[in-house]
């Protein structure tokens, strides 16, 4: 009854000429930083982003989103900030906030804390689904920039923070005097790639898409292409954001663990034909810039060059 | 872009000739009883039930379900029990478990504890949607039996339990010697009404459906009919299950609060034409019995007679 999910980013349900594509996710322990920084009005963007970025990998246009908000004792002001972010996220992904549940669960969550989960449903024509099966050696990997850590790897971030001796209110080291606290850098909301990705897909040549979440390039890119193929990443082809450099240095973390945990500055990877790559790179410059970050090779997994 | 939800039980999204109907819910503090009794293999049935029973109120057939399972440190054996219940619930409602997320969130949940949320999507032809707008005075209320407390009111249940002096492992008082602990009675999984309700709908005459959750009859039944109408409930028309009698007595709770908190033995209420009522009552006897529990009157809200 069910089509196999592609790369497992979203589940596909056949429905007439379409697949309905559904995804669910939370924002993990990034919430702890929301509690500590008091920045609650963008965590809802993260929540929407995690699900809609998953379903757009199959080419699906998000239709609607629902949220689940659980806390021990409802703080209406705080909940409104969270919902505001969810509404913003739905607007950014052009989908309807169709419903939600606010659960008061005494003795489940610490004072002032909460958990969130989100569910997105989208649709894509069956004959237009992006499923990676036409990927061949020589195809290009196009990277779309992230805004920072997005919503994965925060358990490691929190350990690094504890070890660093810095607080969330200290300035991020190495930022050339531009004011930006560690907390602000870490809380930057996840980029919602829906409109940009759907626009690129509409022009042709996109064969596979990987949403770079927990597991980084190393675990997420191989999910989208057939066996017998691998990805070579040109590690100098984009600028790794400062926040990752700080995490790596303050935590004494090696390259391999960084790449298996964080997006390193690229939140979405598109596998496209060489012709499409040339066109996409020319069309997307400036604020919506894209990078050619690698190519498909015979082999397996991800190699870094 | 969005059709107004009907009674707010599920959100409706227009899609060709259909509405996609989506609902999300958790199981609330019934989870605390799962932790205390160690009964983890049916809480997933409750989870599926809460969402699919919501969406079937608009006449939607559930298509697929996704779950979100969050815990501080994953206990694979425990998670497997929970997932088994979710799989059972999906089978009972004839829908596909399309995906899910297992989130490990250190320092969020107490040792051995977890939270769950679920998300169901169904579909109903636009011209077959059950929306309550044809309900008139004189229509009958048909009740479908619950298995007990289902998944609402457990914060009150836990207070009553603390006050009663009984433990979850004690026998439920008044059960005529039949072995049943308080914990077992309270953990009875929520009835999934999907197949029965869709069967009744298919034979015609169903105008509105209320899923009796938190708020009981008092808050949930008026959600389905137009203003200017009320419901008269014949309180002696079905047998209130023993577990509610025990809760009321042990907690010293008045009728009004009981009826505004619990389902009192009726988990789903169908508003049907008088002719349909006669047929439904004749066809559903024995294990799938139904009760005529009241009727629609001019007025507002719910009156108990």
mmCIF file with all atom_site columns, N, CA, C and O in Angstrom, chain B residues 6-9 25 50 54 57 135 141 152 208-225 231 233 258-263 266-271 301-302 304:
data_model
loop_
_atom_site.group_PDB
_atom_site.id
_atom_site.type_symbol
_atom_site.label_atom_id
_atom_site.label_alt_id
_atom_site.label_comp_id
_atom_site.label_asym_id
_atom_site.label_entity_id
_atom_site.label_seq_id
_atom_site.pdbx_PDB_ins_code
_atom_site.Cartn_x
_atom_site.Cartn_y
_atom_site.Cartn_z
_atom_site.occupancy
_atom_site.B_iso_or_equiv
_atom_site.pdbx_formal_charge
_atom_site.auth_seq_id
_atom_site.auth_comp_id
_atom_site.auth_asym_id
_atom_site.auth_atom_id
_atom_site.pdbx_PDB_model_num
ATOM 1   N N  . UNK B 1 6   ? -14.575 21.215 11.393 1.00 0.00 ? 6   UNK B N  1
ATOM 2   C CA . UNK B 1 6   ? -15.921 21.000 11.900 1.00 0.00 ? 6   UNK B CA 1
ATOM 3   C C  . UNK B 1 6   ? -15.836 20.544 13.348 1.00 0.00 ? 6   UNK B C  1
ATOM 4   O O  . UNK B 1 6   ? -15.337 19.472 13.650 1.00 0.00 ? 6   UNK B O  1
ATOM 5   N N  . UNK B 1 7   ? -16.309 21.389 14.224 1.00 0.00 ? 7   UNK B N  1
ATOM 6   C CA . UNK B 1 7   ? -16.193 21.086 15.641 1.00 0.00 ? 7   UNK B CA 1
ATOM 7   C C  . UNK B 1 7   ? -14.754 21.111 16.110 1.00 0.00 ? 7   UNK B C  1
ATOM 8   O O  . UNK B 1 7   ? -14.462 20.873 17.264 1.00 0.00 ? 7   UNK B O  1
ATOM 9   N N  . UNK B 1 8   ? -13.843 21.419 15.190 1.00 0.00 ? 8   UNK B N  1
ATOM 10  C CA . UNK B 1 8   ? -12.442 21.463 15.577 1.00 0.00 ? 8   UNK B CA 1
ATOM 11  C C  . UNK B 1 8   ? -11.826 20.106 15.862 1.00 0.00 ? 8   UNK B C  1
ATOM 12  O O  . UNK B 1 8   ? -10.715 20.022 16.353 1.00 0.00 ? 8   UNK B O  1
ATOM 13  N N  . UNK B 1 9   ? -12.553 19.012 15.544 1.00 0.00 ? 9   UNK B N  1
ATOM 14  C CA . UNK B 1 9   ? -11.961 17.696 15.810 1.00 0.00 ? 9   UNK B CA 1
ATOM 15  C C  . UNK B 1 9   ? -10.822 17.402 14.845 1.00 0.00 ? 9   UNK B C  1
ATOM 16  O O  . UNK B 1 9   ? -9.860  16.740 15.181 1.00 0.00 ? 9   UNK B O  1
ATOM 17  N N  . UNK B 1 25  ? -2.692  14.626 18.210 1.00 0.00 ? 25  UNK B N  1
ATOM 18  C CA . UNK B 1 25  ? -2.965  14.591 19.650 1.00 0.00 ? 25  UNK B CA 1
ATOM 19  C C  . UNK B 1 25  ? -1.910  13.717 20.330 1.00 0.00 ? 25  UNK B C  1
ATOM 20  O O  . UNK B 1 25  ? -1.189  12.968 19.671 1.00 0.00 ? 25  UNK B O  1
ATOM 21  N N  . UNK B 1 50  ? -6.693  8.552  19.513 1.00 0.00 ? 50  UNK B N  1
ATOM 22  C CA . UNK B 1 50  ? -7.017  9.962  19.750 1.00 0.00 ? 50  UNK B CA 1
ATOM 23  C C  . UNK B 1 50  ? -7.087  10.743 18.437 1.00 0.00 ? 50  UNK B C  1
ATOM 24  O O  . UNK B 1 50  ? -7.957  11.602 18.270 1.00 0.00 ? 50  UNK B O  1
ATOM 25  N N  . UNK B 1 54  ? -10.747 11.424 16.003 1.00 0.00 ? 54  UNK B N  1
ATOM 26  C CA . UNK B 1 54  ? -11.041 12.825 15.673 1.00 0.00 ? 54  UNK B CA 1
ATOM 27  C C  . UNK B 1 54  ? -11.381 12.977 14.190 1.00 0.00 ? 54  UNK B C  1
ATOM 28  O O  . UNK B 1 54  ? -12.366 13.622 13.832 1.00 0.00 ? 54  UNK B O  1
ATOM 29  N N  . UNK B 1 57  ? -14.757 11.792 12.642 1.00 0.00 ? 57  UNK B N  1
ATOM 30  C CA . UNK B 1 57  ? -15.976 12.562 12.929 1.00 0.00 ? 57  UNK B CA 1
ATOM 31  C C  . UNK B 1 57  ? -16.453 13.367 11.715 1.00 0.00 ? 57  UNK B C  1
ATOM 32  O O  . UNK B 1 57  ? -17.620 13.742 11.657 1.00 0.00 ? 57  UNK B O  1
ATOM 33  N N  . UNK B 1 135 ? -28.465 19.085 11.033 1.00 0.00 ? 135 UNK B N  1
ATOM 34  C CA . UNK B 1 135 ? -29.059 18.612 12.288 1.00 0.00 ? 135 UNK B CA 1
ATOM 35  C C  . UNK B 1 135 ? -30.270 19.472 12.654 1.00 0.00 ? 135 UNK B C  1
ATOM 36  O O  . UNK B 1 135 ? -30.225 20.702 12.538 1.00 0.00 ? 135 UNK B O  1
ATOM 37  N N  . UNK B 1 141 ? -29.506 11.012 19.336 1.00 0.00 ? 141 UNK B N  1
ATOM 38  C CA . UNK B 1 141 ? -28.095 10.846 19.689 1.00 0.00 ? 141 UNK B CA 1
ATOM 39  C C  . UNK B 1 141 ? -27.843 9.368  19.949 1.00 0.00 ? 141 UNK B C  1
ATOM 40  O O  . UNK B 1 141 ? -28.477 8.765  20.829 1.00 0.00 ? 141 UNK B O  1
ATOM 41  N N  . UNK B 1 152 ? -8.307  10.718 28.391 1.00 0.00 ? 152 UNK B N  1
ATOM 42  C CA . UNK B 1 152 ? -8.510  12.065 28.936 1.00 0.00 ? 152 UNK B CA 1
ATOM 43  C C  . UNK B 1 152 ? -8.874  12.010 30.403 1.00 0.00 ? 152 UNK B C  1
ATOM 44  O O  . UNK B 1 152 ? -9.422  11.017 30.879 1.00 0.00 ? 152 UNK B O  1
ATOM 45  N N  . UNK B 1 208 ? -23.964 14.292 12.181 1.00 0.00 ? 208 UNK B N  1
ATOM 46  C CA . UNK B 1 208 ? -22.894 14.905 12.962 1.00 0.00 ? 208 UNK B CA 1
ATOM 47  C C  . UNK B 1 208 ? -22.308 13.862 13.902 1.00 0.00 ? 208 UNK B C  1
ATOM 48  O O  . UNK B 1 208 ? -23.002 12.915 14.297 1.00 0.00 ? 208 UNK B O  1
ATOM 49  N N  . UNK B 1 209 ? -21.028 14.011 14.246 1.00 0.00 ? 209 UNK B N  1
ATOM 50  C CA . UNK B 1 209 ? -20.352 13.044 15.118 1.00 0.00 ? 209 UNK B CA 1
ATOM 51  C C  . UNK B 1 209 ? -19.461 13.797 16.093 1.00 0.00 ? 209 UNK B C  1
ATOM 52  O O  . UNK B 1 209 ? -18.674 14.666 15.679 1.00 0.00 ? 209 UNK B O  1
ATOM 53  N N  . UNK B 1 210 ? -19.543 13.436 17.368 1.00 0.00 ? 210 UNK B N  1
ATOM 54  C CA . UNK B 1 210 ? -18.677 14.037 18.387 1.00 0.00 ? 210 UNK B CA 1
ATOM 55  C C  . UNK B 1 210 ? -17.818 12.954 19.030 1.00 0.00 ? 210 UNK B C  1
ATOM 56  O O  . UNK B 1 210 ? -18.333 11.939 19.507 1.00 0.00 ? 210 UNK B O  1
ATOM 57  N N  . UNK B 1 211 ? -16.500 13.192 19.024 1.00 0.00 ? 211 UNK B N  1
ATOM 58  C CA . UNK B 1 211 ? -15.561 12.332 19.740 1.00 0.00 ? 211 UNK B CA 1
ATOM 59  C C  . UNK B 1 211 ? -15.497 12.857 21.174 1.00 0.00 ? 211 UNK B C  1
ATOM 60  O O  . UNK B 1 211 ? -15.171 14.022 21.400 1.00 0.00 ? 211 UNK B O  1
ATOM 61  N N  . UNK B 1 212 ? -15.844 12.008 22.136 1.00 0.00 ? 212 UNK B N  1
ATOM 62  C CA . UNK B 1 212 ? -15.954 12.464 23.528 1.00 0.00 ? 212 UNK B CA 1
ATOM 63  C C  . UNK B 1 212 ? -14.586 12.371 24.198 1.00 0.00 ? 212 UNK B C  1
ATOM 64  O O  . UNK B 1 212 ? -14.165 11.303 24.653 1.00 0.00 ? 212 UNK B O  1
ATOM 65  N N  . UNK B 1 213 ? -13.898 13.516 24.249 1.00 0.00 ? 213 UNK B N  1
ATOM 66  C CA . UNK B 1 213 ? -12.561 13.562 24.849 1.00 0.00 ? 213 UNK B CA 1
ATOM 67  C C  . UNK B 1 213 ? -12.625 14.477 26.075 1.00 0.00 ? 213 UNK B C  1
ATOM 68  O O  . UNK B 1 213 ? -13.667 14.564 26.730 1.00 0.00 ? 213 UNK B O  1
ATOM 69  N N  . UNK B 1 214 ? -11.527 15.151 26.407 1.00 0.00 ? 214 UNK B N  1
ATOM 70  C CA . UNK B 1 214 ? -11.546 16.063 27.547 1.00 0.00 ? 214 UNK B CA 1
ATOM 71  C C  . UNK B 1 214 ? -12.680 17.070 27.382 1.00 0.00 ? 214 UNK B C  1
ATOM 72  O O  . UNK B 1 214 ? -12.813 17.667 26.330 1.00 0.00 ? 214 UNK B O  1
ATOM 73  N N  . UNK B 1 215 ? -13.475 17.249 28.440 1.00 0.00 ? 215 UNK B N  1
ATOM 74  C CA . UNK B 1 215 ? -14.654 18.099 28.323 1.00 0.00 ? 215 UNK B CA 1
ATOM 75  C C  . UNK B 1 215 ? -15.940 17.291 28.300 1.00 0.00 ? 215 UNK B C  1
ATOM 76  O O  . UNK B 1 215 ? -17.024 17.845 28.487 1.00 0.00 ? 215 UNK B O  1
ATOM 77  N N  . UNK B 1 216 ? -15.796 15.968 28.085 1.00 0.00 ? 216 UNK B N  1
ATOM 78  C CA . UNK B 1 216 ? -16.945 15.076 28.176 1.00 0.00 ? 216 UNK B CA 1
ATOM 79  C C  . UNK B 1 216 ? -18.067 15.456 27.225 1.00 0.00 ? 216 UNK B C  1
ATOM 80  O O  . UNK B 1 216 ? -17.859 16.158 26.230 1.00 0.00 ? 216 UNK B O  1
ATOM 81  N N  . UNK B 1 217 ? -19.264 14.940 27.528 1.00 0.00 ? 217 UNK B N  1
ATOM 82  C CA . UNK B 1 217 ? -20.449 15.293 26.736 1.00 0.00 ? 217 UNK B CA 1
ATOM 83  C C  . UNK B 1 217 ? -20.659 16.808 26.718 1.00 0.00 ? 217 UNK B C  1
ATOM 84  O O  . UNK B 1 217 ? -20.973 17.401 25.689 1.00 0.00 ? 217 UNK B O  1
ATOM 85  N N  . UNK B 1 218 ? -20.484 17.413 27.890 1.00 0.00 ? 218 UNK B N  1
ATOM 86  C CA . UNK B 1 218 ? -20.868 18.810 28.085 1.00 0.00 ? 218 UNK B CA 1
ATOM 87  C C  . UNK B 1 218 ? -20.182 19.743 27.094 1.00 0.00 ? 218 UNK B C  1
ATOM 88  O O  . UNK B 1 218 ? -20.806 20.635 26.536 1.00 0.00 ? 218 UNK B O  1
ATOM 89  N N  . UNK B 1 219 ? -18.891 19.505 26.875 1.00 0.00 ? 219 UNK B N  1
ATOM 90  C CA . UNK B 1 219 ? -18.162 20.387 25.963 1.00 0.00 ? 219 UNK B CA 1
ATOM 91  C C  . UNK B 1 219 ? -18.112 19.870 24.523 1.00 0.00 ? 219 UNK B C  1
ATOM 92  O O  . UNK B 1 219 ? -18.011 20.662 23.586 1.00 0.00 ? 219 UNK B O  1
ATOM 93  N N  . UNK B 1 220 ? -18.145 18.550 24.351 1.00 0.00 ? 220 UNK B N  1
ATOM 94  C CA . UNK B 1 220 ? -17.893 18.016 23.004 1.00 0.00 ? 220 UNK B CA 1
ATOM 95  C C  . UNK B 1 220 ? -19.134 17.903 22.128 1.00 0.00 ? 220 UNK B C  1
ATOM 96  O O  . UNK B 1 220 ? -19.058 18.125 20.918 1.00 0.00 ? 220 UNK B O  1
ATOM 97  N N  . UNK B 1 221 ? -20.277 17.537 22.716 1.00 0.00 ? 221 UNK B N  1
ATOM 98  C CA . UNK B 1 221 ? -21.462 17.357 21.869 1.00 0.00 ? 221 UNK B CA 1
ATOM 99  C C  . UNK B 1 221 ? -21.892 18.667 21.206 1.00 0.00 ? 221 UNK B C  1
ATOM 100 O O  . UNK B 1 221 ? -22.174 18.680 20.001 1.00 0.00 ? 221 UNK B O  1
ATOM 101 N N  . UNK B 1 222 ? -21.911 19.803 21.919 1.00 0.00 ? 222 UNK B N  1
ATOM 102 C CA . UNK B 1 222 ? -22.355 21.038 21.260 1.00 0.00 ? 222 UNK B CA 1
ATOM 103 C C  . UNK B 1 222 ? -21.446 21.513 20.131 1.00 0.00 ? 222 UNK B C  1
ATOM 104 O O  . UNK B 1 222 ? -21.836 22.391 19.359 1.00 0.00 ? 222 UNK B O  1
ATOM 105 N N  . UNK B 1 223 ? -20.254 20.955 20.022 1.00 0.00 ? 223 UNK B N  1
ATOM 106 C CA . UNK B 1 223 ? -19.344 21.379 18.956 1.00 0.00 ? 223 UNK B CA 1
ATOM 107 C C  . UNK B 1 223 ? -19.874 20.999 17.577 1.00 0.00 ? 223 UNK B C  1
ATOM 108 O O  . UNK B 1 223 ? -19.445 21.572 16.576 1.00 0.00 ? 223 UNK B O  1
ATOM 109 N N  . UNK B 1 224 ? -20.788 20.022 17.507 1.00 0.00 ? 224 UNK B N  1
ATOM 110 C CA . UNK B 1 224 ? -21.157 19.497 16.182 1.00 0.00 ? 224 UNK B CA 1
ATOM 111 C C  . UNK B 1 224 ? -22.457 20.053 15.619 1.00 0.00 ? 224 UNK B C  1
ATOM 112 O O  . UNK B 1 224 ? -22.753 19.819 14.458 1.00 0.00 ? 224 UNK B O  1
ATOM 113 N N  . UNK B 1 225 ? -23.283 20.753 16.425 1.00 0.00 ? 225 UNK B N  1
ATOM 114 C CA . UNK B 1 225 ? -24.529 21.213 15.815 1.00 0.00 ? 225 UNK B CA 1
ATOM 115 C C  . UNK B 1 225 ? -24.656 22.730 15.793 1.00 0.00 ? 225 UNK B C  1
ATOM 116 O O  . UNK B 1 225 ? -23.989 23.441 16.533 1.00 0.00 ? 225 UNK B O  1
ATOM 117 N N  . UNK B 1 231 ? -28.736 19.581 23.296 1.00 0.00 ? 231 UNK B N  1
ATOM 118 C CA . UNK B 1 231 ? -28.861 18.127 23.396 1.00 0.00 ? 231 UNK B CA 1
ATOM 119 C C  . UNK B 1 231 ? -29.436 17.767 24.757 1.00 0.00 ? 231 UNK B C  1
ATOM 120 O O  . UNK B 1 231 ? -29.015 18.313 25.782 1.00 0.00 ? 231 UNK B O  1
ATOM 121 N N  . UNK B 1 233 ? -29.721 14.629 27.220 1.00 0.00 ? 233 UNK B N  1
ATOM 122 C CA . UNK B 1 233 ? -29.130 13.302 27.436 1.00 0.00 ? 233 UNK B CA 1
ATOM 123 C C  . UNK B 1 233 ? -29.987 12.541 28.446 1.00 0.00 ? 233 UNK B C  1
ATOM 124 O O  . UNK B 1 233 ? -30.326 13.069 29.518 1.00 0.00 ? 233 UNK B O  1
ATOM 125 N N  . UNK B 1 258 ? -17.917 15.256 36.703 1.00 0.00 ? 258 UNK B N  1
ATOM 126 C CA . UNK B 1 258 ? -17.689 13.969 36.029 1.00 0.00 ? 258 UNK B CA 1
ATOM 127 C C  . UNK B 1 258 ? -18.036 14.079 34.554 1.00 0.00 ? 258 UNK B C  1
ATOM 128 O O  . UNK B 1 258 ? -17.276 13.662 33.681 1.00 0.00 ? 258 UNK B O  1
ATOM 129 N N  . UNK B 1 259 ? -19.189 14.689 34.259 1.00 0.00 ? 259 UNK B N  1
ATOM 130 C CA . UNK B 1 259 ? -19.675 14.755 32.871 1.00 0.00 ? 259 UNK B CA 1
ATOM 131 C C  . UNK B 1 259 ? -18.906 15.753 32.018 1.00 0.00 ? 259 UNK B C  1
ATOM 132 O O  . UNK B 1 259 ? -19.026 15.753 30.805 1.00 0.00 ? 259 UNK B O  1
ATOM 133 N N  . UNK B 1 260 ? -18.172 16.653 32.691 1.00 0.00 ? 260 UNK B N  1
ATOM 134 C CA . UNK B 1 260 ? -17.386 17.633 31.959 1.00 0.00 ? 260 UNK B CA 1
ATOM 135 C C  . UNK B 1 260 ? -15.932 17.172 31.804 1.00 0.00 ? 260 UNK B C  1
ATOM 136 O O  . UNK B 1 260 ? -15.107 17.862 31.219 1.00 0.00 ? 260 UNK B O  1
ATOM 137 N N  . UNK B 1 261 ? -15.620 15.998 32.380 1.00 0.00 ? 261 UNK B N  1
ATOM 138 C CA . UNK B 1 261 ? -14.248 15.512 32.368 1.00 0.00 ? 261 UNK B CA 1
ATOM 139 C C  . UNK B 1 261 ? -14.121 14.174 31.647 1.00 0.00 ? 261 UNK B C  1
ATOM 140 O O  . UNK B 1 261 ? -13.181 13.952 30.892 1.00 0.00 ? 261 UNK B O  1
ATOM 141 N N  . UNK B 1 262 ? -15.101 13.300 31.883 1.00 0.00 ? 262 UNK B N  1
ATOM 142 C CA . UNK B 1 262 ? -14.977 11.912 31.406 1.00 0.00 ? 262 UNK B CA 1
ATOM 143 C C  . UNK B 1 262 ? -16.054 11.568 30.379 1.00 0.00 ? 262 UNK B C  1
ATOM 144 O O  . UNK B 1 262 ? -17.090 12.225 30.295 1.00 0.00 ? 262 UNK B O  1
ATOM 145 N N  . UNK B 1 263 ? -15.810 10.478 29.647 1.00 0.00 ? 263 UNK B N  1
ATOM 146 C CA . UNK B 1 263 ? -16.801 10.038 28.656 1.00 0.00 ? 263 UNK B CA 1
ATOM 147 C C  . UNK B 1 263 ? -17.956 9.257  29.297 1.00 0.00 ? 263 UNK B C  1
ATOM 148 O O  . UNK B 1 263 ? -18.965 9.013  28.605 1.00 0.00 ? 263 UNK B O  1
ATOM 149 N N  . UNK B 1 266 ? -19.433 6.372  27.156 1.00 0.00 ? 266 UNK B N  1
ATOM 150 C CA . UNK B 1 266 ? -19.806 6.587  25.751 1.00 0.00 ? 266 UNK B CA 1
ATOM 151 C C  . UNK B 1 266 ? -18.701 7.412  25.092 1.00 0.00 ? 266 UNK B C  1
ATOM 152 O O  . UNK B 1 266 ? -18.537 8.594  25.407 1.00 0.00 ? 266 UNK B O  1
ATOM 153 N N  . UNK B 1 267 ? -17.941 6.782  24.165 1.00 0.00 ? 267 UNK B N  1
ATOM 154 C CA . UNK B 1 267 ? -16.759 7.447  23.619 1.00 0.00 ? 267 UNK B CA 1
ATOM 155 C C  . UNK B 1 267 ? -17.007 8.203  22.328 1.00 0.00 ? 267 UNK B C  1
ATOM 156 O O  . UNK B 1 267 ? -16.182 9.011  21.910 1.00 0.00 ? 267 UNK B O  1
ATOM 157 N N  . UNK B 1 268 ? -18.136 7.915  21.700 1.00 0.00 ? 268 UNK B N  1
ATOM 158 C CA . UNK B 1 268 ? -18.447 8.568  20.422 1.00 0.00 ? 268 UNK B CA 1
ATOM 159 C C  . UNK B 1 268 ? -19.951 8.760  20.362 1.00 0.00 ? 268 UNK B C  1
ATOM 160 O O  . UNK B 1 268 ? -20.711 7.851  20.736 1.00 0.00 ? 268 UNK B O  1
ATOM 161 N N  . UNK B 1 269 ? -20.389 9.937  19.926 1.00 0.00 ? 269 UNK B N  1
ATOM 162 C CA . UNK B 1 269 ? -21.824 10.233 19.832 1.00 0.00 ? 269 UNK B CA 1
ATOM 163 C C  . UNK B 1 269 ? -22.158 10.625 18.397 1.00 0.00 ? 269 UNK B C  1
ATOM 164 O O  . UNK B 1 269 ? -21.532 11.536 17.836 1.00 0.00 ? 269 UNK B O  1
ATOM 165 N N  . UNK B 1 270 ? -23.129 9.919  17.814 1.00 0.00 ? 270 UNK B N  1
ATOM 166 C CA . UNK B 1 270 ? -23.574 10.196 16.451 1.00 0.00 ? 270 UNK B CA 1
ATOM 167 C C  . UNK B 1 270 ? -24.935 10.874 16.499 1.00 0.00 ? 270 UNK B C  1
ATOM 168 O O  . UNK B 1 270 ? -25.836 10.410 17.202 1.00 0.00 ? 270 UNK B O  1
ATOM 169 N N  . UNK B 1 271 ? -25.060 11.962 15.753 1.00 0.00 ? 271 UNK B N  1
ATOM 170 C CA . UNK B 1 271 ? -26.356 12.621 15.616 1.00 0.00 ? 271 UNK B CA 1
ATOM 171 C C  . UNK B 1 271 ? -26.964 12.135 14.304 1.00 0.00 ? 271 UNK B C  1
ATOM 172 O O  . UNK B 1 271 ? -26.375 12.336 13.230 1.00 0.00 ? 271 UNK B O  1
ATOM 173 N N  . UNK B 1 301 ? -26.436 24.016 24.421 1.00 0.00 ? 301 UNK B N  1
ATOM 174 C CA . UNK B 1 301 ? -25.663 23.194 25.346 1.00 0.00 ? 301 UNK B CA 1
ATOM 175 C C  . UNK B 1 301 ? -26.274 21.823 25.566 1.00 0.00 ? 301 UNK B C  1
ATOM 176 O O  . UNK B 1 301 ? -27.045 21.330 24.751 1.00 0.00 ? 301 UNK B O  1
ATOM 177 N N  . UNK B 1 302 ? -25.923 21.235 26.696 1.00 0.00 ? 302 UNK B N  1
ATOM 178 C CA . UNK B 1 302 ? -26.348 19.876 27.020 1.00 0.00 ? 302 UNK B CA 1
ATOM 179 C C  . UNK B 1 302 ? -27.147 19.902 28.316 1.00 0.00 ? 302 UNK B C  1
ATOM 180 O O  . UNK B 1 302 ? -26.693 20.489 29.306 1.00 0.00 ? 302 UNK B O  1
ATOM 181 N N  . UNK B 1 304 ? -29.151 17.303 31.112 1.00 0.00 ? 304 UNK B N  1
ATOM 182 C CA . UNK B 1 304 ? -29.150 15.901 31.524 1.00 0.00 ? 304 UNK B CA 1
ATOM 183 C C  . UNK B 1 304 ? -30.492 15.581 32.172 1.00 0.00 ? 304 UNK B C  1
ATOM 184 O O  . UNK B 1 304 ? -30.933 16.296 33.083 1.00 0.00 ? 304 UNK B O  1
#
